[in-house]
Amino acid sequence: MSNLTDVHTGVGLINWWGQSPALDLVATMSTSADGAASAVPSADGGEDAEVNVLLMGAGDIRHILRTVAVLRRTGSTRPIHFHVAERGMDLIARQLLQISLAYTPSHRLGLQLKAEMFLELLGNSLVRSQTSEYLVVAANRLIDLVTDPELMEQHFPLVSLKQLKFQERDDLEDVFKFWREPSPKNFVMTELWEYRLREYLKQRYDSRGNLADWDYSMKLKDHSPIVHVRHFCRWRADGIAFDIRDAPYDVPNRTLASGRVFQEKRGGVEKRGYWGDIVNSPYIGLGVECEEVSFFKLRQDKFMKSAVDVAVHNVSAHVHEALTGTPYKPVDPDSDGSAATVDAPPEAESKITEVDEEAPETEAAAAAAVPTPAPEDDAEAVAAAVAPDGDMTVPLPGVRITMLPKKFPQDMLAKKKYRNLFDVVYYGAGMVHHLKEDGVSVAFKPSATIVAEGVEYYLGLTNEQKTEFATKVSGYAAACGASPISPIDGTKQAHYFYRMPPSDTGT
């Protein structure tokens, strides 16, 4: 059995990214036990009723990105309301940044640069200077918005912070103020990453390269072979997962900073550092599954593309489809221009070139596309990315995102406004224990879908521990009246799916 103390040390205290592929959460409402589509009517009146989705502990916005992209691409007019709950305001701040970056108007920021910066800020310990400059500009603008509710409603209407307490808004402001410091004195990421590695590996630290290779070969490769061994080992060594541009990555990614309380003689002292995952990479959420099958072609039994290529494509596709309502067509998915090919290691990778992602091919696309081209120069684009007095994002009709307070798990049980509200409930692996709380099902609609993130991709766990986790989650679901939609296998499934009974008689 794996030592769970070591597992927790490696995973850290905060899940900056999810360890499961992005889902179209609306599609989970209409999946039967055999995987076939079977329409599940909304409890409050048909196919056009608003879908309420609760995301607890997702860690990032990957599910929002994919769900919105599919809705827009398929022409659905059904409104959707995402309710986002996390354990701390650091995570809420990150997701505000991710939302604002992803849905920035395309005339201000091109698709390629947007995808690159999104992935850098998602999973890199160090970022490029241009990305750091964007973070400073975005942080200043977000400070203005979170401290002025009227300004927030006017220029960032996609997101609501009305449920947050004043203290939580102050916490968000403090986070953003830290982000706008390009090189904070007490946040030297190279030293912080080394500290975490030494804390985790102890006497094995000098063998860290071999241990990373072992984890890849013996644990990760069977589950996600599209992840390139050199990318994975590079990330394990220094925290850089997405090295896409031929440019130095040398500025600390301040969005990965959070506090940890240390007990000292004078009492508990909170210290800011990197307290996220150093074992399980950020490739899983957006880099191991893709609708474009050409990314998984083999040559000499090796993948021609890598998880980095898949992640860039997925972010580009999700953003393009959300902004234009048209399917995304990659430039040349069969080309060898990738971050890791059979003949080219990551260090000698081919770099992607900027394309006009919104060149309309149909009248519908022409109507949806923004006519003004984005600046071609990175520095110019970063300067223009966040308008000091303009809207943070493009309008997304029918889409709402509400950020919830830290005490939401208790509010959900006590407040009437959450009773019988949610059509889909998603629990990240770190918050799935809230599913076992007495009375939690009062917030679920009849026939609601419950999705629990599994631990298939957690490298420190044995198959027995993964099975035990899945069994425990299924017990929580059964206790609130939900049944598995399909058989659960904790060793091979990144998500477990359950359905509430068609009436409240099951609780």
Short mmCIF file of C-alpha atoms in Angstrom, two decimals:
data_model
loop_
_atom_site.label_atom_id
_atom_site.label_comp_id
_atom_site.label_asym_id
_atom_site.label_seq_id
_atom_site.Cartn_x
_atom_site.Cartn_y
_atom_site.Cartn_z
CA MET A 1 0.00 0.00 0.00
CA SER A 2 1.18 3.53 -0.75
CA ASN A 3 1.91 5.71 2.24
CA LEU A 4 -1.00 8.16 2.30
CA THR A 5 1.10 10.72 4.18
CA ASP A 6 3.55 10.79 1.28
CA VAL A 7 0.64 10.99 -1.18
CA HIS A 8 -0.79 14.03 0.60
CA THR A 9 2.65 15.65 0.77
CA GLY A 10 3.04 15.30 -2.99
CA VAL A 11 -0.48 16.44 -3.86
CA GLY A 12 -0.19 19.46 -1.57
CA LEU A 13 -2.82 21.58 0.09
CA ILE A 14 -4.53 23.13 -2.92
CA ASN A 15 -5.63 21.72 -6.29
CA TRP A 16 -4.60 24.36 -8.80
CA TRP A 17 -5.71 22.07 -11.65
CA GLY A 18 -8.01 19.10 -11.98
CA GLN A 19 -6.88 15.49 -12.40
CA SER A 20 -9.61 14.47 -14.84
CA PRO A 21 -10.39 15.37 -18.46
CA ALA A 22 -12.82 18.17 -19.25
CA LEU A 23 -16.49 17.17 -19.52
CA ASP A 24 -19.51 18.52 -21.34
CA LEU A 25 -21.63 18.61 -18.21
CA VAL A 26 -24.92 19.13 -20.05
CA ALA A 27 -24.32 15.87 -21.90
CA THR A 28 -24.14 14.02 -18.56
CA MET A 29 -27.84 14.77 -18.08
CA SER A 30 -28.81 12.56 -21.03
CA THR A 31 -26.64 9.46 -20.70
CA SER A 32 -28.17 6.12 -19.82
CA ALA A 33 -26.49 3.16 -18.15
CA ASP A 34 -25.51 1.71 -21.53
CA GLY A 35 -24.04 4.99 -22.72
CA ALA A 36 -26.89 5.83 -25.09
CA ALA A 37 -28.56 9.20 -25.17
CA SER A 38 -31.83 9.31 -23.27
CA ALA A 39 -33.44 12.66 -22.70
CA VAL A 40 -33.88 13.55 -19.05
CA PRO A 41 -36.49 16.31 -18.79
CA SER A 42 -35.85 19.20 -16.48
CA ALA A 43 -37.88 19.05 -13.28
CA ASP A 44 -39.11 22.60 -13.75
CA GLY A 45 -40.42 22.47 -17.23
CA GLY A 46 -38.86 21.04 -20.33
CA GLU A 47 -35.88 21.23 -22.58
CA ASP A 48 -35.66 25.04 -22.57
CA ALA A 49 -35.43 25.46 -18.79
CA GLU A 50 -32.17 26.83 -17.41
CA VAL A 51 -29.63 24.17 -16.47
CA ASN A 52 -28.11 24.75 -13.03
CA VAL A 53 -24.67 23.19 -12.62
CA LEU A 54 -22.82 23.09 -9.31
CA LEU A 55 -19.04 22.74 -9.50
CA MET A 56 -17.45 21.94 -6.14
CA GLY A 57 -13.68 21.72 -6.10
CA ALA A 58 -13.11 21.43 -9.86
CA GLY A 59 -9.86 23.40 -9.46
CA ASP A 60 -10.07 25.18 -12.83
CA ILE A 61 -12.57 26.09 -15.54
CA ARG A 62 -11.98 23.16 -17.94
CA HIS A 63 -15.55 21.86 -17.59
CA ILE A 64 -16.99 25.33 -18.15
CA LEU A 65 -14.85 25.78 -21.26
CA ARG A 66 -15.96 22.52 -22.84
CA THR A 67 -19.62 22.77 -21.84
CA VAL A 68 -20.03 26.30 -23.19
CA ALA A 69 -18.14 25.41 -26.38
CA VAL A 70 -20.45 22.48 -27.14
CA LEU A 71 -23.59 24.51 -26.39
CA ARG A 72 -22.49 27.32 -28.70
CA ARG A 73 -21.19 25.00 -31.43
CA THR A 74 -24.42 23.01 -31.56
CA GLY A 75 -26.60 26.11 -31.64
CA SER A 76 -28.33 25.32 -28.35
CA THR A 77 -30.31 28.20 -26.88
CA ARG A 78 -30.82 26.52 -23.53
CA PRO A 79 -29.49 28.81 -20.78
CA ILE A 80 -26.96 27.47 -18.30
CA HIS A 81 -25.94 28.73 -14.87
CA PHE A 82 -22.65 27.54 -13.35
CA HIS A 83 -22.30 27.81 -9.57
CA VAL A 84 -18.62 27.55 -8.56
CA ALA A 85 -17.52 26.58 -5.05
CA GLU A 86 -13.90 26.16 -3.94
CA ARG A 87 -12.13 25.80 -0.62
CA GLY A 88 -10.42 29.18 -0.85
CA MET A 89 -10.49 32.53 -2.58
CA ASP A 90 -7.09 31.82 -4.20
CA LEU A 91 -8.86 29.31 -6.45
CA ILE A 92 -11.78 31.63 -7.13
CA ALA A 93 -9.28 34.37 -8.11
CA ARG A 94 -7.54 32.00 -10.53
CA GLN A 95 -10.82 31.04 -12.15
CA LEU A 96 -11.84 34.67 -12.54
CA LEU A 97 -8.56 35.22 -14.38
CA GLN A 98 -9.07 32.11 -16.53
CA ILE A 99 -12.60 33.18 -17.49
CA SER A 100 -11.54 36.72 -18.35
CA LEU A 101 -8.56 35.50 -20.40
CA ALA A 102 -10.43 32.78 -22.30
CA TYR A 103 -13.33 35.01 -23.29
CA THR A 104 -11.36 38.20 -23.97
CA PRO A 105 -12.64 39.76 -27.22
CA SER A 106 -10.61 38.41 -30.12
CA HIS A 107 -9.83 41.82 -31.55
CA ARG A 108 -7.85 42.46 -28.37
CA LEU A 109 -6.07 39.11 -28.06
CA GLY A 110 -5.48 36.47 -30.73
CA LEU A 111 -6.41 32.84 -30.25
CA GLN A 112 -2.92 31.34 -30.26
CA LEU A 113 -1.48 33.81 -27.75
CA LYS A 114 -4.59 33.42 -25.61
CA ALA A 115 -4.23 29.62 -25.54
CA GLU A 116 -0.53 29.80 -24.75
CA MET A 117 -0.96 32.26 -21.89
CA PHE A 118 -3.92 30.30 -20.52
CA LEU A 119 -1.83 27.11 -20.29
CA GLU A 120 1.22 28.92 -18.90
CA LEU A 121 -0.83 30.44 -16.10
CA LEU A 122 -2.65 27.17 -15.54
CA GLY A 123 0.32 24.88 -15.00
CA ASN A 124 3.74 26.55 -15.27
CA SER A 125 5.81 27.48 -12.25
CA LEU A 126 7.55 30.08 -14.43
CA VAL A 127 6.05 32.11 -17.26
CA ARG A 128 7.30 34.36 -20.02
CA SER A 129 7.73 38.08 -19.40
CA GLN A 130 4.82 38.83 -21.78
CA THR A 131 2.53 36.59 -19.77
CA SER A 132 3.67 38.23 -16.55
CA GLU A 133 2.91 41.64 -18.05
CA TYR A 134 -0.58 40.46 -18.94
CA LEU A 135 -1.05 39.22 -15.37
CA VAL A 136 -0.15 42.65 -13.98
CA VAL A 137 -2.63 44.40 -16.29
CA ALA A 138 -5.38 41.86 -15.61
CA ALA A 139 -4.82 41.98 -11.84
CA ASN A 140 -5.18 45.76 -11.78
CA ARG A 141 -8.42 45.56 -13.73
CA LEU A 142 -9.79 42.75 -11.54
CA ILE A 143 -9.06 44.83 -8.43
CA ASP A 144 -11.21 47.61 -9.86
CA LEU A 145 -14.03 45.18 -10.56
CA VAL A 146 -14.15 43.15 -7.33
CA THR A 147 -14.07 46.33 -5.23
CA ASP A 148 -16.90 48.00 -7.16
CA PRO A 149 -20.05 45.84 -7.56
CA GLU A 150 -21.63 48.24 -10.04
CA LEU A 151 -18.50 48.26 -12.20
CA MET A 152 -18.37 44.46 -11.99
CA GLU A 153 -21.96 44.15 -13.16
CA GLN A 154 -21.37 46.60 -15.98
CA HIS A 155 -18.05 45.31 -17.38
CA PHE A 156 -17.90 41.66 -16.25
CA PRO A 157 -21.57 40.61 -16.37
CA LEU A 158 -20.73 37.01 -17.23
CA VAL A 159 -19.65 36.46 -13.61
CA SER A 160 -21.49 37.31 -10.40
CA LEU A 161 -19.77 37.85 -7.04
CA LYS A 162 -22.97 38.81 -5.24
CA GLN A 163 -22.92 35.70 -3.05
CA LEU A 164 -19.47 36.48 -1.61
CA LYS A 165 -19.00 38.10 1.78
CA PHE A 166 -17.19 41.43 2.12
CA GLN A 167 -14.22 39.63 3.66
CA GLU A 168 -14.04 37.27 0.70
CA ARG A 169 -14.01 40.21 -1.71
CA ASP A 170 -11.19 41.67 0.37
CA ASP A 171 -9.36 38.34 0.09
CA LEU A 172 -9.72 38.45 -3.69
CA GLU A 173 -8.35 41.97 -3.74
CA ASP A 174 -5.32 40.86 -1.69
CA VAL A 175 -4.66 38.02 -4.13
CA PHE A 176 -4.81 40.34 -7.13
CA LYS A 177 -2.54 42.87 -5.43
CA PHE A 178 0.07 40.14 -4.98
CA TRP A 179 -0.22 39.13 -8.64
CA ARG A 180 0.63 42.60 -9.87
CA GLU A 181 4.10 42.41 -8.31
CA PRO A 182 6.30 40.99 -11.12
CA SER A 183 8.96 39.57 -8.79
CA PRO A 184 7.81 39.31 -5.17
CA LYS A 185 10.75 39.03 -2.77
CA ASN A 186 9.31 36.13 -0.80
CA PHE A 187 8.08 34.16 -3.81
CA VAL A 188 11.15 32.75 -5.57
CA MET A 189 9.52 29.90 -7.45
CA THR A 190 12.68 27.94 -8.21
CA GLU A 191 13.49 27.76 -4.50
CA LEU A 192 9.90 26.97 -3.54
CA TRP A 193 9.69 24.12 -6.05
CA GLU A 194 12.97 22.67 -4.78
CA TYR A 195 11.74 22.94 -1.18
CA ARG A 196 8.61 20.97 -2.04
CA LEU A 197 10.61 18.30 -3.86
CA ARG A 198 12.99 17.90 -0.92
CA GLU A 199 10.08 17.75 1.51
CA TYR A 200 8.42 15.03 -0.57
CA LEU A 201 11.42 12.94 -1.65
CA LYS A 202 13.61 13.35 1.46
CA GLN A 203 16.70 11.14 1.08
CA ARG A 204 15.62 10.21 -2.46
CA TYR A 205 15.99 13.79 -3.70
CA ASP A 206 19.26 13.15 -5.56
CA SER A 207 17.46 10.43 -7.56
CA ARG A 208 14.53 12.69 -8.47
CA GLY A 209 15.09 12.36 -12.23
CA ASN A 210 15.03 8.57 -12.12
CA LEU A 211 11.99 8.61 -9.83
CA ALA A 212 10.08 10.85 -12.24
CA ASP A 213 10.95 8.54 -15.11
CA TRP A 214 9.78 5.56 -13.04
CA ASP A 215 6.47 7.23 -12.21
CA TYR A 216 5.92 7.96 -15.88
CA SER A 217 6.85 4.49 -17.14
CA MET A 218 5.16 2.44 -14.44
CA LYS A 219 2.17 4.60 -13.47
CA LEU A 220 1.24 7.33 -15.95
CA LYS A 221 2.04 5.87 -19.36
CA ASP A 222 -0.64 3.17 -19.27
CA HIS A 223 -3.34 5.73 -18.49
CA SER A 224 -2.26 8.66 -20.69
CA PRO A 225 0.52 7.71 -23.13
CA ILE A 226 -0.03 10.93 -25.08
CA VAL A 227 1.90 12.68 -22.29
CA HIS A 228 5.53 12.77 -23.45
CA VAL A 229 8.07 11.41 -20.98
CA ARG A 230 10.37 14.42 -21.47
CA HIS A 231 7.55 16.87 -20.83
CA PHE A 232 6.52 15.02 -17.68
CA CYS A 233 10.05 14.75 -16.30
CA ARG A 234 10.72 18.41 -17.11
CA TRP A 235 7.62 19.42 -15.17
CA ARG A 236 8.57 17.23 -12.23
CA ALA A 237 12.05 18.80 -12.19
CA ASP A 238 11.17 22.50 -12.34
CA GLY A 239 7.39 22.89 -12.66
CA ILE A 240 7.32 23.99 -16.31
CA ALA A 241 4.64 21.97 -18.10
CA PHE A 242 3.87 24.07 -21.19
CA ASP A 243 7.09 25.21 -22.87
CA ILE A 244 5.50 26.25 -26.16
CA ARG A 245 7.41 29.31 -27.31
CA ASP A 246 11.13 29.61 -28.04
CA ALA A 247 11.49 32.16 -25.26
CA PRO A 248 12.74 32.22 -21.67
CA TYR A 249 10.30 31.12 -18.97
CA ASP A 250 11.83 32.92 -16.04
CA VAL A 251 9.18 34.96 -14.21
CA PRO A 252 7.36 33.41 -11.21
CA ASN A 253 3.75 32.46 -11.84
CA ARG A 254 2.21 34.36 -8.93
CA THR A 255 -1.21 32.77 -9.51
CA LEU A 256 0.22 29.58 -7.95
CA ALA A 257 0.91 31.31 -4.63
CA SER A 258 -1.15 30.50 -1.56
CA GLY A 259 -0.79 30.50 2.21
CA ARG A 260 0.12 27.68 4.57
CA VAL A 261 0.04 27.89 8.36
CA PHE A 262 3.19 26.79 10.17
CA GLN A 263 3.24 26.26 13.93
CA GLU A 264 6.03 28.25 15.55
CA LYS A 265 6.81 29.29 19.11
CA ARG A 266 4.78 32.46 18.66
CA GLY A 267 1.82 30.41 17.36
CA GLY A 268 0.44 29.76 13.91
CA VAL A 269 2.16 31.74 11.16
CA GLU A 270 0.88 31.78 7.58
CA LYS A 271 3.58 31.72 4.92
CA ARG A 272 3.02 32.27 1.24
CA GLY A 273 4.57 29.69 -1.05
CA TYR A 274 3.83 27.02 -3.60
CA TRP A 275 1.63 24.43 -1.88
CA GLY A 276 0.13 22.75 -4.93
CA ASP A 277 0.80 19.41 -6.61
CA ILE A 278 4.35 18.32 -7.45
CA VAL A 279 3.51 14.73 -8.42
CA ASN A 280 0.43 14.82 -10.67
CA SER A 281 0.97 17.02 -13.71
CA PRO A 282 -1.39 19.65 -15.19
CA TYR A 283 -1.68 17.77 -18.51
CA ILE A 284 -4.69 15.64 -17.58
CA GLY A 285 -7.49 18.21 -17.62
CA LEU A 286 -6.98 19.47 -21.17
CA GLY A 287 -4.18 17.39 -22.66
CA VAL A 288 -5.14 13.70 -22.76
CA GLU A 289 -8.50 13.67 -24.58
CA CYS A 290 -9.50 15.41 -27.78
CA GLU A 291 -12.26 15.25 -30.39
CA GLU A 292 -9.65 15.65 -33.16
CA VAL A 293 -8.45 12.05 -33.56
CA SER A 294 -5.44 12.99 -35.71
CA PHE A 295 -3.63 14.12 -32.56
CA PHE A 296 -3.37 10.47 -31.53
CA LYS A 297 -1.78 9.10 -34.69
CA LEU A 298 1.23 6.84 -34.24
CA ARG A 299 4.48 6.51 -36.11
CA GLN A 300 6.74 3.60 -35.25
CA ASP A 301 4.42 2.90 -32.29
CA LYS A 302 4.99 6.39 -30.89
CA PHE A 303 2.66 9.36 -30.80
CA MET A 304 3.44 12.06 -33.34
CA LYS A 305 1.88 14.66 -31.04
CA SER A 306 1.99 15.24 -27.31
CA ALA A 307 -0.29 16.33 -24.49
CA VAL A 308 1.00 19.87 -24.95
CA ASP A 309 -0.27 19.89 -28.54
CA VAL A 310 -3.61 18.44 -27.43
CA ALA A 311 -3.96 21.05 -24.67
CA VAL A 312 -3.21 23.94 -27.04
CA HIS A 313 -5.76 22.56 -29.50
CA ASN A 314 -8.43 22.02 -26.85
CA VAL A 315 -8.14 25.50 -25.38
CA SER A 316 -8.12 27.01 -28.87
CA ALA A 317 -11.14 24.94 -29.93
CA HIS A 318 -13.18 25.60 -26.78
CA VAL A 319 -12.53 29.34 -26.95
CA HIS A 320 -13.11 29.63 -30.70
CA GLU A 321 -16.39 27.73 -30.53
CA ALA A 322 -17.64 29.75 -27.56
CA LEU A 323 -16.83 33.06 -29.27
CA THR A 324 -18.03 32.23 -32.79
CA GLY A 325 -20.55 29.41 -32.44
CA THR A 326 -18.80 27.55 -35.26
CA PRO A 327 -16.71 24.34 -35.16
CA TYR A 328 -12.97 24.85 -34.80
CA LYS A 329 -10.78 23.54 -37.60
CA PRO A 330 -7.07 23.19 -36.74
CA VAL A 331 -4.60 24.52 -39.29
CA ASP A 332 -3.03 21.18 -40.18
CA PRO A 333 -3.54 18.51 -37.53
CA ASP A 334 -1.54 15.98 -39.59
CA SER A 335 1.60 18.09 -39.71
CA ASP A 336 4.66 17.29 -37.63
CA GLY A 337 4.75 20.75 -36.04
CA SER A 338 4.29 19.57 -32.48
CA ALA A 339 5.75 20.00 -29.05
CA ALA A 340 7.17 16.49 -29.04
CA THR A 341 7.48 14.18 -32.03
CA VAL A 342 9.30 10.90 -32.59
CA ASP A 343 12.25 12.69 -34.16
CA ALA A 344 12.17 15.94 -32.23
CA PRO A 345 12.52 16.17 -28.44
CA PRO A 346 10.70 18.91 -26.55
CA GLU A 347 13.86 21.02 -26.42
CA ALA A 348 13.93 21.24 -30.23
CA GLU A 349 10.20 21.54 -30.77
CA SER A 350 8.58 23.24 -33.71
CA LYS A 351 6.76 26.40 -32.70
CA ILE A 352 3.22 27.20 -33.67
CA THR A 353 2.46 30.19 -35.90
CA GLU A 354 -0.40 32.62 -35.37
CA VAL A 355 -3.49 32.15 -37.54
CA ASP A 356 -6.72 34.05 -37.87
CA GLU A 357 -9.01 31.63 -36.06
CA GLU A 358 -12.10 33.57 -36.94
CA ALA A 359 -11.77 33.72 -40.74
CA PRO A 360 -15.45 33.13 -41.61
CA GLU A 361 -16.35 30.28 -43.94
CA THR A 362 -20.11 30.76 -43.84
CA GLU A 363 -22.52 33.65 -43.46
CA ALA A 364 -23.24 32.49 -39.90
CA ALA A 365 -19.56 32.47 -39.09
CA ALA A 366 -19.12 35.87 -40.68
CA ALA A 367 -21.84 37.28 -38.48
CA ALA A 368 -20.27 35.78 -35.36
CA ALA A 369 -16.65 36.64 -36.12
CA VAL A 370 -15.11 39.84 -34.78
CA PRO A 371 -13.84 41.82 -37.78
CA THR A 372 -10.94 43.66 -36.15
CA PRO A 373 -7.72 41.59 -36.23
CA ALA A 374 -5.77 41.05 -33.04
CA PRO A 375 -2.37 42.70 -32.70
CA GLU A 376 0.34 40.46 -34.12
CA ASP A 377 3.15 41.53 -31.82
CA ASP A 378 3.03 39.87 -28.39
CA ALA A 379 3.92 43.01 -26.45
CA GLU A 380 1.32 45.04 -28.32
CA ALA A 381 -1.27 42.31 -27.81
CA VAL A 382 -0.63 42.11 -24.07
CA ALA A 383 -0.97 45.87 -23.74
CA ALA A 384 -4.31 45.77 -25.57
CA ALA A 385 -5.65 42.58 -23.97
CA VAL A 386 -7.35 44.27 -21.01
CA ALA A 387 -9.17 47.49 -21.77
CA PRO A 388 -8.93 49.83 -18.76
CA ASP A 389 -12.53 50.92 -19.15
CA GLY A 390 -14.02 48.22 -21.38
CA ASP A 391 -15.71 44.86 -20.93
CA MET A 392 -13.60 41.95 -19.67
CA THR A 393 -15.25 39.37 -21.93
CA VAL A 394 -17.47 39.04 -24.96
CA PRO A 395 -21.19 38.49 -24.27
CA LEU A 396 -22.14 34.82 -24.00
CA PRO A 397 -25.94 34.83 -24.22
CA GLY A 398 -27.59 32.38 -21.85
CA VAL A 399 -24.44 31.71 -19.82
CA ARG A 400 -24.08 32.77 -16.18
CA ILE A 401 -21.33 32.00 -13.68
CA THR A 402 -21.79 32.64 -9.96
CA MET A 403 -18.90 32.41 -7.51
CA LEU A 404 -19.94 30.97 -4.15
CA PRO A 405 -18.62 31.67 -0.64
CA LYS A 406 -16.29 29.30 1.21
CA LYS A 407 -19.08 28.22 3.55
CA PHE A 408 -21.32 27.19 0.66
CA PRO A 409 -21.38 23.47 1.63
CA GLN A 410 -23.17 24.53 4.82
CA ASP A 411 -25.34 27.10 3.01
CA MET A 412 -26.52 24.45 0.57
CA LEU A 413 -28.07 22.50 3.43
CA ALA A 414 -29.57 25.45 5.26
CA LYS A 415 -30.79 27.98 2.70
CA LYS A 416 -34.09 27.53 0.88
CA LYS A 417 -32.86 29.17 -2.31
CA TYR A 418 -30.69 26.12 -3.00
CA ARG A 419 -33.49 23.61 -2.40
CA ASN A 420 -34.20 21.45 -5.45
CA LEU A 421 -31.98 23.68 -7.61
CA PHE A 422 -29.20 21.70 -9.28
CA ASP A 423 -29.53 19.59 -12.45
CA VAL A 424 -25.86 18.55 -12.42
CA VAL A 425 -23.56 18.43 -9.41
CA TYR A 426 -19.82 17.97 -9.90
CA TYR A 427 -17.52 17.08 -7.00
CA GLY A 428 -13.75 17.29 -7.34
CA ALA A 429 -11.86 14.49 -5.63
CA GLY A 430 -10.81 16.82 -2.81
CA MET A 431 -14.39 17.88 -1.99
CA VAL A 432 -16.36 14.70 -2.65
CA HIS A 433 -16.63 14.10 1.09
CA HIS A 434 -19.34 16.80 1.14
CA LEU A 435 -21.58 14.34 -0.70
CA LYS A 436 -21.90 12.29 2.50
CA GLU A 437 -23.34 15.14 4.57
CA ASP A 438 -26.84 14.55 5.91
CA GLY A 439 -29.52 16.22 3.83
CA VAL A 440 -27.26 17.18 0.94
CA SER A 441 -29.74 15.82 -1.60
CA VAL A 442 -32.28 18.57 -0.78
CA ALA A 443 -30.38 20.75 -3.27
CA PHE A 444 -30.59 18.18 -6.08
CA LYS A 445 -33.45 18.07 -8.54
CA PRO A 446 -35.22 14.79 -9.28
CA SER A 447 -33.15 12.86 -11.88
CA ALA A 448 -30.17 15.14 -11.23
CA THR A 449 -26.78 13.86 -12.36
CA ILE A 450 -23.98 13.59 -9.81
CA VAL A 451 -20.44 13.49 -11.21
CA ALA A 452 -17.56 12.65 -8.89
CA GLU A 453 -13.95 13.07 -9.94
CA GLY A 454 -12.06 9.82 -9.53
CA VAL A 455 -8.41 9.19 -8.72
CA GLU A 456 -7.39 7.21 -11.82
CA TYR A 457 -4.58 9.68 -12.56
CA TYR A 458 -3.25 10.02 -9.01
CA LEU A 459 0.19 8.45 -9.36
CA GLY A 460 0.81 7.84 -5.67
CA LEU A 461 -2.16 5.51 -5.20
CA THR A 462 -2.26 1.77 -5.78
CA ASN A 463 -5.10 0.09 -7.67
CA GLU A 464 -6.45 -1.15 -4.34
CA GLN A 465 -6.57 2.39 -2.97
CA LYS A 466 -8.25 3.68 -6.14
CA THR A 467 -10.88 0.95 -5.87
CA GLU A 468 -11.39 1.74 -2.19
CA PHE A 469 -11.90 5.43 -3.04
CA ALA A 470 -14.49 4.59 -5.71
CA THR A 471 -16.33 2.29 -3.31
CA LYS A 472 -16.41 5.01 -0.68
CA VAL A 473 -17.79 7.58 -3.14
CA SER A 474 -20.45 5.15 -4.34
CA GLY A 475 -21.46 4.70 -0.71
CA TYR A 476 -21.85 8.46 -0.32
CA ALA A 477 -24.00 8.58 -3.47
CA ALA A 478 -26.17 5.68 -2.35
CA ALA A 479 -26.73 7.32 1.02
CA CYS A 480 -28.31 10.35 -0.67
CA GLY A 481 -30.43 8.18 -2.96
CA ALA A 482 -28.35 8.18 -6.16
CA SER A 483 -27.55 5.10 -8.26
CA PRO A 484 -24.61 4.53 -10.61
CA ILE A 485 -25.43 5.30 -14.23
CA SER A 486 -22.88 2.68 -15.30
CA PRO A 487 -20.54 0.27 -13.46
CA ILE A 488 -17.80 2.00 -11.47
CA ASP A 489 -14.14 1.01 -11.83
CA GLY A 490 -11.85 3.21 -9.76
CA THR A 491 -8.72 2.04 -11.57
CA LYS A 492 -9.89 2.95 -15.07
CA GLN A 493 -12.34 5.84 -14.72
CA ALA A 494 -11.54 9.50 -14.23
CA HIS A 495 -15.18 10.23 -13.29
CA TYR A 496 -18.01 8.33 -11.64
CA PHE A 497 -21.58 9.10 -12.75
CA TYR A 498 -24.72 8.74 -10.62
CA ARG A 499 -28.37 9.67 -11.05
CA MET A 500 -30.88 10.77 -8.47
CA PRO A 501 -34.32 9.08 -8.57
CA PRO A 502 -37.03 10.76 -10.67
CA SER A 503 -38.79 11.90 -7.50
CA ASP A 504 -37.66 12.83 -3.99
CA THR A 505 -38.88 9.53 -2.60
CA GLY A 506 -35.33 8.17 -2.67
CA THR A 507 -34.00 10.45 0.05
#
